[in-house]
mmCIF file of C-alpha atoms and ligand atoms in Angstrom:
data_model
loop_
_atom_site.group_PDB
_atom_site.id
_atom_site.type_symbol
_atom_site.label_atom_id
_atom_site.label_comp_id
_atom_site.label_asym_id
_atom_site.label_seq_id
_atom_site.Cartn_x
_atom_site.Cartn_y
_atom_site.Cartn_z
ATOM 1 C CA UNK A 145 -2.413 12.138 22.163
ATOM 2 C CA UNK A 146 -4.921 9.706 20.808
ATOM 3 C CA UNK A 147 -3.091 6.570 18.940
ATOM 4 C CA UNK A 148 -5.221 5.181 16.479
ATOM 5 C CA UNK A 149 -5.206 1.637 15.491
ATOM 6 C CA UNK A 150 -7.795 0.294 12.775
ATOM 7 C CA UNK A 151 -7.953 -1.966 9.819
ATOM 8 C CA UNK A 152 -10.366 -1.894 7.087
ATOM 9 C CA UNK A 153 -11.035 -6.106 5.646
ATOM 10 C CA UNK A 154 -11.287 -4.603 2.265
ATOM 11 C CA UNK A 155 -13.490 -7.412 0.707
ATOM 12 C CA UNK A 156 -13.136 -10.302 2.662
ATOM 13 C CA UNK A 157 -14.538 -12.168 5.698
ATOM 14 C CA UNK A 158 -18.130 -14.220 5.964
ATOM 15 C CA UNK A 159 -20.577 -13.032 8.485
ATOM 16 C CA UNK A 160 -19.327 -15.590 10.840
ATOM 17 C CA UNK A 161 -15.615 -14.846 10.110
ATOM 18 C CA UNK A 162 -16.237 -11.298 11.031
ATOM 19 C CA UNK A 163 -18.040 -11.811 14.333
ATOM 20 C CA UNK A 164 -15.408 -14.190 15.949
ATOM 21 C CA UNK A 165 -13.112 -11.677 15.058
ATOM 22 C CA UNK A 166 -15.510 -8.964 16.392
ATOM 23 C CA UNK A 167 -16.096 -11.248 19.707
ATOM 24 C CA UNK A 168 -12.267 -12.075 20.229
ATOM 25 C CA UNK A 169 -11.685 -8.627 19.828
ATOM 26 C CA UNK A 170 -14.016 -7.681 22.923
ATOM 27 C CA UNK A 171 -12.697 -10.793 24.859
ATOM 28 C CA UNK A 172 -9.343 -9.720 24.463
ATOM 29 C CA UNK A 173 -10.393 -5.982 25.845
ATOM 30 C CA UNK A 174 -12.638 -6.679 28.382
ATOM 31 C CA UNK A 175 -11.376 -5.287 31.532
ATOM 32 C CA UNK A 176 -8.019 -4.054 29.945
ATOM 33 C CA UNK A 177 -6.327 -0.737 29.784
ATOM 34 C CA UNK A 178 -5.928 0.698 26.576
ATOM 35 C CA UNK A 179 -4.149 3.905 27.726
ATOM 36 C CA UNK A 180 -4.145 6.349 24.587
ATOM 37 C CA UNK A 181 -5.374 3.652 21.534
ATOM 38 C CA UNK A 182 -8.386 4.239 20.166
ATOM 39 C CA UNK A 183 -9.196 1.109 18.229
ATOM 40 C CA UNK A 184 -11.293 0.689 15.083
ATOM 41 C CA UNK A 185 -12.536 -1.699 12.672
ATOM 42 C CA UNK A 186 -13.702 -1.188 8.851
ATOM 43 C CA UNK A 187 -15.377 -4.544 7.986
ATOM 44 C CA UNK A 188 -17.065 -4.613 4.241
ATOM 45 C CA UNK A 189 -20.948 -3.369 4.869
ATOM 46 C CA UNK A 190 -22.207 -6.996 4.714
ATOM 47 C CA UNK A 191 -20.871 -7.127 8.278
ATOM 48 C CA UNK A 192 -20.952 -3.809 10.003
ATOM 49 C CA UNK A 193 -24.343 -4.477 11.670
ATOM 50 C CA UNK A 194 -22.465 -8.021 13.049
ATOM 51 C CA UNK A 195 -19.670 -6.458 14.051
ATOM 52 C CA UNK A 196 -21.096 -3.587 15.404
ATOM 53 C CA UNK A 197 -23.453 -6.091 17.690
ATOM 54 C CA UNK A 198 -20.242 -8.235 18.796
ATOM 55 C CA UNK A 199 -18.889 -5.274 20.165
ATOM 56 C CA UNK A 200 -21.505 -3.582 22.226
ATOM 57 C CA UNK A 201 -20.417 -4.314 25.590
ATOM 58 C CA UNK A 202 -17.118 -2.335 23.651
ATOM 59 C CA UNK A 203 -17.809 1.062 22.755
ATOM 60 C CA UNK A 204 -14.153 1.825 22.797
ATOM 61 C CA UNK A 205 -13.804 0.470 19.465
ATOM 62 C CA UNK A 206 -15.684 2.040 16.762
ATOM 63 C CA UNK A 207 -16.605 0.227 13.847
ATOM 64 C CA UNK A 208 -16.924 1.819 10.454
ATOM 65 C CA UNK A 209 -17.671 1.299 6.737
ATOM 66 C CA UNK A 210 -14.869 1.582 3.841
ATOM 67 C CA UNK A 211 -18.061 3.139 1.623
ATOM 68 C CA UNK A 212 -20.682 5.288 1.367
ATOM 69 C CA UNK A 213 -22.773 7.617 -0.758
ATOM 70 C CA UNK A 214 -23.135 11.369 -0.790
ATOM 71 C CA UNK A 215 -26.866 11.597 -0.776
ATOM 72 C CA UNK A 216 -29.053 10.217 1.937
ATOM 73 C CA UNK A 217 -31.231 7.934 -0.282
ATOM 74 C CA UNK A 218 -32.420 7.442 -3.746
ATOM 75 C CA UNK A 219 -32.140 5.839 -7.219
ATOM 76 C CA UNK A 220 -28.299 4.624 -6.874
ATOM 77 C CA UNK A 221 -28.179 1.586 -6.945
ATOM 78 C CA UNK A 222 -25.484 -0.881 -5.194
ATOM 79 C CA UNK A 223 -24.669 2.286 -3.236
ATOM 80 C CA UNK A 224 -25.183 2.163 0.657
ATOM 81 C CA UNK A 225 -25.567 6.260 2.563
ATOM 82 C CA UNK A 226 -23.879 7.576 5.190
ATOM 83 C CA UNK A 227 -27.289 7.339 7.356
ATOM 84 C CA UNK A 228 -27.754 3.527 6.432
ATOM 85 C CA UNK A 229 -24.299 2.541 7.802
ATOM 86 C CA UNK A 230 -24.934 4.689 10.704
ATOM 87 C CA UNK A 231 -27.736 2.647 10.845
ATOM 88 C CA UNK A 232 -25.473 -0.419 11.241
ATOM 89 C CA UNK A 233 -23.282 0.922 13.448
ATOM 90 C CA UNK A 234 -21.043 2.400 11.826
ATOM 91 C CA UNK A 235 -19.227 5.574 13.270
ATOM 92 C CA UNK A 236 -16.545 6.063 10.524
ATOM 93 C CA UNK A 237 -16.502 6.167 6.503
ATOM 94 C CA UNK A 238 -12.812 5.461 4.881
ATOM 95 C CA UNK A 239 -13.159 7.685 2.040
ATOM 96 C CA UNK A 240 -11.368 7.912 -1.148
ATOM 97 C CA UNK A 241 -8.894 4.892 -0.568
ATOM 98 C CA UNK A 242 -6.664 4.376 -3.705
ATOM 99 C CA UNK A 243 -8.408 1.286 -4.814
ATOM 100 C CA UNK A 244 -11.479 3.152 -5.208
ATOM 101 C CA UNK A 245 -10.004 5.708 -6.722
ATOM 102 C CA UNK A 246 -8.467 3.175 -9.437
ATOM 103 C CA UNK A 247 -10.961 0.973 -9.804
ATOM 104 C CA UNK A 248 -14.584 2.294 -9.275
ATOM 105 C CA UNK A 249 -14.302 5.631 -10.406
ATOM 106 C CA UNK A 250 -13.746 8.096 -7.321
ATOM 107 C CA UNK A 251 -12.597 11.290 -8.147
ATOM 108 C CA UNK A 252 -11.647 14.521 -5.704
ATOM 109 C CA UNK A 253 -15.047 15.538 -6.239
ATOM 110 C CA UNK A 254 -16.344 12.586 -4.716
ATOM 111 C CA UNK A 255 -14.515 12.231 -1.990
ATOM 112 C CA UNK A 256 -15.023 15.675 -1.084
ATOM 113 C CA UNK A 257 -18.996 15.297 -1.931
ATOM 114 C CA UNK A 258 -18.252 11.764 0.908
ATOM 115 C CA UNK A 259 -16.488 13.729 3.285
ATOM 116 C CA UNK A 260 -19.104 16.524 3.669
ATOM 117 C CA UNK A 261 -22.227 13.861 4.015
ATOM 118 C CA UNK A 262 -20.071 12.247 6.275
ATOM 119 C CA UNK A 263 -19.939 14.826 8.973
ATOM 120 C CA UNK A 264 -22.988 16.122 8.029
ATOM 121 C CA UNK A 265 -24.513 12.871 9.721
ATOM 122 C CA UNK A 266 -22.074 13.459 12.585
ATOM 123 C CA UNK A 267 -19.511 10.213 11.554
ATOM 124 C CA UNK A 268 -16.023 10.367 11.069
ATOM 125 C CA UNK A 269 -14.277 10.730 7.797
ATOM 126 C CA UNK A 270 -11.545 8.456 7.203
ATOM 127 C CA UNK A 271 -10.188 10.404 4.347
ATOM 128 C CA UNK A 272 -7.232 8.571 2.325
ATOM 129 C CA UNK A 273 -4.618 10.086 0.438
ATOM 130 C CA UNK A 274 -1.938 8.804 -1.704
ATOM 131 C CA UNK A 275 0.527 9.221 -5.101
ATOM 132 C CA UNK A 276 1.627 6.591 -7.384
ATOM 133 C CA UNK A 277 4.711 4.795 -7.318
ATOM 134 C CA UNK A 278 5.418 7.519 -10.759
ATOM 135 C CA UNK A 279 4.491 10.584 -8.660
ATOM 136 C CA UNK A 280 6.905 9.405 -5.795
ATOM 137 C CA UNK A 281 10.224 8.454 -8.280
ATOM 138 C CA UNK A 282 9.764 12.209 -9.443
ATOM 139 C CA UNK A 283 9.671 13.378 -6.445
ATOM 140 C CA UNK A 284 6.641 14.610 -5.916
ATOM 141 C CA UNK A 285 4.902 12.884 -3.298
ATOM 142 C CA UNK A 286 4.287 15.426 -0.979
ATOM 143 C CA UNK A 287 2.914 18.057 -3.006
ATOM 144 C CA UNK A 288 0.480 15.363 -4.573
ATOM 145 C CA UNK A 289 -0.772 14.147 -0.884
ATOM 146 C CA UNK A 290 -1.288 18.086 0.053
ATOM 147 C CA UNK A 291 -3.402 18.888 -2.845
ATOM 148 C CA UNK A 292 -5.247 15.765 -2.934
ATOM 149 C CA UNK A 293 -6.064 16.798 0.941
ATOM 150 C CA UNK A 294 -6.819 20.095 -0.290
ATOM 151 C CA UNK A 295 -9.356 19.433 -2.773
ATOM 152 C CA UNK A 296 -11.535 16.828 -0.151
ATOM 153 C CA UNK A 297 -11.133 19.345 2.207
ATOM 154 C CA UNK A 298 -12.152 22.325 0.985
ATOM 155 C CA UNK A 299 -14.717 24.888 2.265
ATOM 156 C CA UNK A 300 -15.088 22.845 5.276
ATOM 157 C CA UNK A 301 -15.525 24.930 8.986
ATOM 158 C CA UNK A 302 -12.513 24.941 12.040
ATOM 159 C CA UNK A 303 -15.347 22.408 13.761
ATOM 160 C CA UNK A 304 -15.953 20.004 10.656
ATOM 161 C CA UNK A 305 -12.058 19.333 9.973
ATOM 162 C CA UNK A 306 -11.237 18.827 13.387
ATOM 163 C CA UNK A 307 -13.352 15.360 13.266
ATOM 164 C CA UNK A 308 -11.396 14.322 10.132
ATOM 165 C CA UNK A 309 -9.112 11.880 9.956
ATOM 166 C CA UNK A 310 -6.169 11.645 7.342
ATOM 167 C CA UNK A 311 -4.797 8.514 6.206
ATOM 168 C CA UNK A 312 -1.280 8.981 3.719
ATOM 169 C CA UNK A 313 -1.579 5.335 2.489
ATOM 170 C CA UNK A 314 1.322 5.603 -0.573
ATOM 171 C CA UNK A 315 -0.261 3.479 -3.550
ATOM 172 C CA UNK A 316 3.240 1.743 -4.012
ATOM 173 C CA UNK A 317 3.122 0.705 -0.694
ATOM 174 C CA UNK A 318 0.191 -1.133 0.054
ATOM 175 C CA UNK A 319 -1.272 -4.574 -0.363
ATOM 176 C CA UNK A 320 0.913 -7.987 -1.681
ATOM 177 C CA UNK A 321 2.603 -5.924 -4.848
ATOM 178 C CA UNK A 322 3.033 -2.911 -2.474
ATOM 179 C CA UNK A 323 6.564 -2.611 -0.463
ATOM 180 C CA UNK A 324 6.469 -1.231 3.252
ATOM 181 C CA UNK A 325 7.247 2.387 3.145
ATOM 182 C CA UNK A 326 10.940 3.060 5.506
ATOM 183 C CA UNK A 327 10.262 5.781 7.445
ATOM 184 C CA UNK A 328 12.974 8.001 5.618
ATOM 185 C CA UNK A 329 10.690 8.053 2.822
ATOM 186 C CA UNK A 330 7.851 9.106 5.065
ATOM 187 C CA UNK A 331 9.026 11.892 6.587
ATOM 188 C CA UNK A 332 8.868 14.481 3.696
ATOM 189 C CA UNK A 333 5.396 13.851 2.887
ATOM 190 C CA UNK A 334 4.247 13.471 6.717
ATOM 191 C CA UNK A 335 6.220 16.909 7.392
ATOM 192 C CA UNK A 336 3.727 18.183 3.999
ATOM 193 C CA UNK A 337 0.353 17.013 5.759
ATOM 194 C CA UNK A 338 1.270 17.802 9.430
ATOM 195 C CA UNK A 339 2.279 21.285 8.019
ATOM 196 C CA UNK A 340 -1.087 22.053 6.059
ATOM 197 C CA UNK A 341 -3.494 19.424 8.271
ATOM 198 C CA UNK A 342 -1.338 18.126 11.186
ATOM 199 C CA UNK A 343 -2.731 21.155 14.200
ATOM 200 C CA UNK A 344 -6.818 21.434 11.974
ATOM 201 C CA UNK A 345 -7.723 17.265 11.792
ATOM 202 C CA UNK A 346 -8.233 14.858 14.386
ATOM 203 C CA UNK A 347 -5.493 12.731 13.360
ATOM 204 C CA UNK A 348 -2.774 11.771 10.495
ATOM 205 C CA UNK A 349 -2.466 7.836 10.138
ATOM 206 C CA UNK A 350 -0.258 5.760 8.230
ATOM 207 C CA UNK A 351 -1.500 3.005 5.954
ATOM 208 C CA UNK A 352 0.453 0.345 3.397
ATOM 209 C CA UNK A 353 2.304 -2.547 4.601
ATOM 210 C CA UNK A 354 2.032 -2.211 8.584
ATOM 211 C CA UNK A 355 3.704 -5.244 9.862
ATOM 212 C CA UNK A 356 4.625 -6.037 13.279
ATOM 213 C CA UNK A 357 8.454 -5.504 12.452
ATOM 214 C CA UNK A 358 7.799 -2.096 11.385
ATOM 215 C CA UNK A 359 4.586 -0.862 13.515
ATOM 216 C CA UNK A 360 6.714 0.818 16.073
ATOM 217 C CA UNK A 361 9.129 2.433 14.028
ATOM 218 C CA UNK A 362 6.225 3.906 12.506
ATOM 219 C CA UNK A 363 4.493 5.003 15.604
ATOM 220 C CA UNK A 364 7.454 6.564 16.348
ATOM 221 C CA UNK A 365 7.337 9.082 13.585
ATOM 222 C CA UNK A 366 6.282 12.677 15.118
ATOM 223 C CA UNK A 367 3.444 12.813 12.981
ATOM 224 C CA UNK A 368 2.130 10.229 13.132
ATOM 225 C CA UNK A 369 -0.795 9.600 14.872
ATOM 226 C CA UNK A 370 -1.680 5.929 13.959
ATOM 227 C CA UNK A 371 -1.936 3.257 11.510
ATOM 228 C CA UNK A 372 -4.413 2.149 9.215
ATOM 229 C CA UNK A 373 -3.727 -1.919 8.309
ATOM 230 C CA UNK A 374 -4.617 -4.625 6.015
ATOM 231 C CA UNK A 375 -3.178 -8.008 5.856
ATOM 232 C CA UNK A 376 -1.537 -7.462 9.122
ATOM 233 C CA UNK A 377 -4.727 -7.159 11.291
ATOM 234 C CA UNK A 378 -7.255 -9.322 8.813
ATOM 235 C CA UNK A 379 -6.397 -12.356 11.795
ATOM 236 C CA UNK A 380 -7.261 -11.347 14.766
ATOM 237 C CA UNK A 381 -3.642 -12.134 16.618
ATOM 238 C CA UNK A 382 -2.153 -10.147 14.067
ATOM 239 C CA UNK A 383 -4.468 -6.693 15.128
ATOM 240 C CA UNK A 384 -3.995 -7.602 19.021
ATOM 241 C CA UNK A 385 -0.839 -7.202 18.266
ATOM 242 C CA UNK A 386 -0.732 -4.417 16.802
ATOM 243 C CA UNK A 387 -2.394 -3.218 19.678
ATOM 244 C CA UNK A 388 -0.264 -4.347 22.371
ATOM 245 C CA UNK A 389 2.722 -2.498 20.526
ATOM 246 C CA UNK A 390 0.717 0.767 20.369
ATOM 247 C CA UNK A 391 -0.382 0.516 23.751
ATOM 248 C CA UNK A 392 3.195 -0.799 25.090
ATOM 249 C CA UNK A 393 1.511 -3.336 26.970
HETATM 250 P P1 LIG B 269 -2.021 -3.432 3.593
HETATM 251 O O1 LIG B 269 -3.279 -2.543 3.153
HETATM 252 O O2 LIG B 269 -1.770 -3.159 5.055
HETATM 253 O O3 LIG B 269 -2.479 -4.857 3.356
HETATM 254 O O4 LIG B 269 -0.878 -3.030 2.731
HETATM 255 C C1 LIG B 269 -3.305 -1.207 3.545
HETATM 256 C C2 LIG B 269 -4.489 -0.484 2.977
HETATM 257 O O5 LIG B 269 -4.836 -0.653 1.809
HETATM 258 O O6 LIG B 269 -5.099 0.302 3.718
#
């Protein structure tokens, strides 16, 4: 079973900040055994292309973009496509993370319009899902997460969903207001998407609040097949070590 390990910078890091994270990363793989991890990075598309270059003596790690349009080219713009980050390297789109959702406007049409040009263009949809701190007090966390799914996912062919990639990233629990998720409260709505997702996608990942303390306890849920981090990996000792605990090295 692949164990996937990524972060997505969110808005942050200069071109040289990215590539000597990009270049420690490699140096730190270089002639190592990763056994099941699959790593990945998500810088902001200012740096894909840098990153991307940093790491080409490491194709292990795929590097992807936390954007991108649904139509190839045109009139949009401040957009980026799905063949332009290609273009820079890039061999997976996060889709429909909450902070999009809240701030710039995405909607379940969107996403689903993102996830289709997505693997349309042969990338990897990082598709996020996620309720409200609201949703979850009333209990309905894992119905929310399953339709959410539902509605990016729909219509899409056996082949196409088995490249997705689902990350449950529970608004309440991510970033510096957020609180890490215990992995009580996880299992309800990780039992919802493994049900409806967990045997047709590529892979369900956790997201909000990763820390080192809690990284293997999280691992350790059956579902789960990875974790998708902020803070945690945005310094480079902070990722490899993430890394080293997925990998047990
Ligand atoms: P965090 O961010 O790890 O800093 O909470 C997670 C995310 O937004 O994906």
């Amino acid at each position: 079973m692949t164990v996937w390990i990524g972060t997505s910078w969110k808005m942050n890091k200069t071109l040289a900040e990215a590539t000597d994270w990009a270049r420690g990363l490699g140096e730190f793989l270089a002639g190592r055994e990763l056994g099941a991890v699959q790593p990945f990075v998500i810088p902001p598309a200012t740096a894909i292309a840098a990153v991307a270059q940093a790491l080409a003596a490491e194709p292990r790690v795929l590097v992807g973009a936390q954007n991108a349009h649904w139509e190839d080219a045109g009139a949009w713009t401040g957009e980026v496509s799905v063949p332009q980050v290609a273009d820079a390297g890039a061999r997976i789109v996060e889709i429909g993370h909450s902070e999009r959702r809240e701030h710039f406007g995405e909607t379940d049409e969107t996403v689903r319009a993102k996830v289709a040009a997505t693997l349309a263009h042969g990338l990897v949809p990082l598709l996020c899902v996620g309720e409200p701190a609201a949703v979850k007090d009333a209990g309905g966390s894992a119905a929310f997460i399953a339709d959410q799914a539902a509605r990016a996912l729909e219509g899409l062919a056996p082949e196409q969903l088995g490249r997705v990639l689902i990350a449950y990233e529970p608004i309440w629990a991510i970033g510096a207001h957020g609180r890490p998720a215990t992995t009580a409260e996880l299992e309800e709505p990780f039992a919802a998407l493994a049900q409806a997702w967990g045997e047709k996608v590529q892979g369900l990942l956790y997201g909000g609040s990763v820390g080192l303390d809690n990284a293997a306890d999280l691992l350790g849920l059956a579902p789960v097949d990875g974790l998708f981090v902020g803070r945690t990996a945005w310094q480079l000792d902070g990722y490899l070590r993430l890394l080293q605990i997925a990998a047990h090295l």
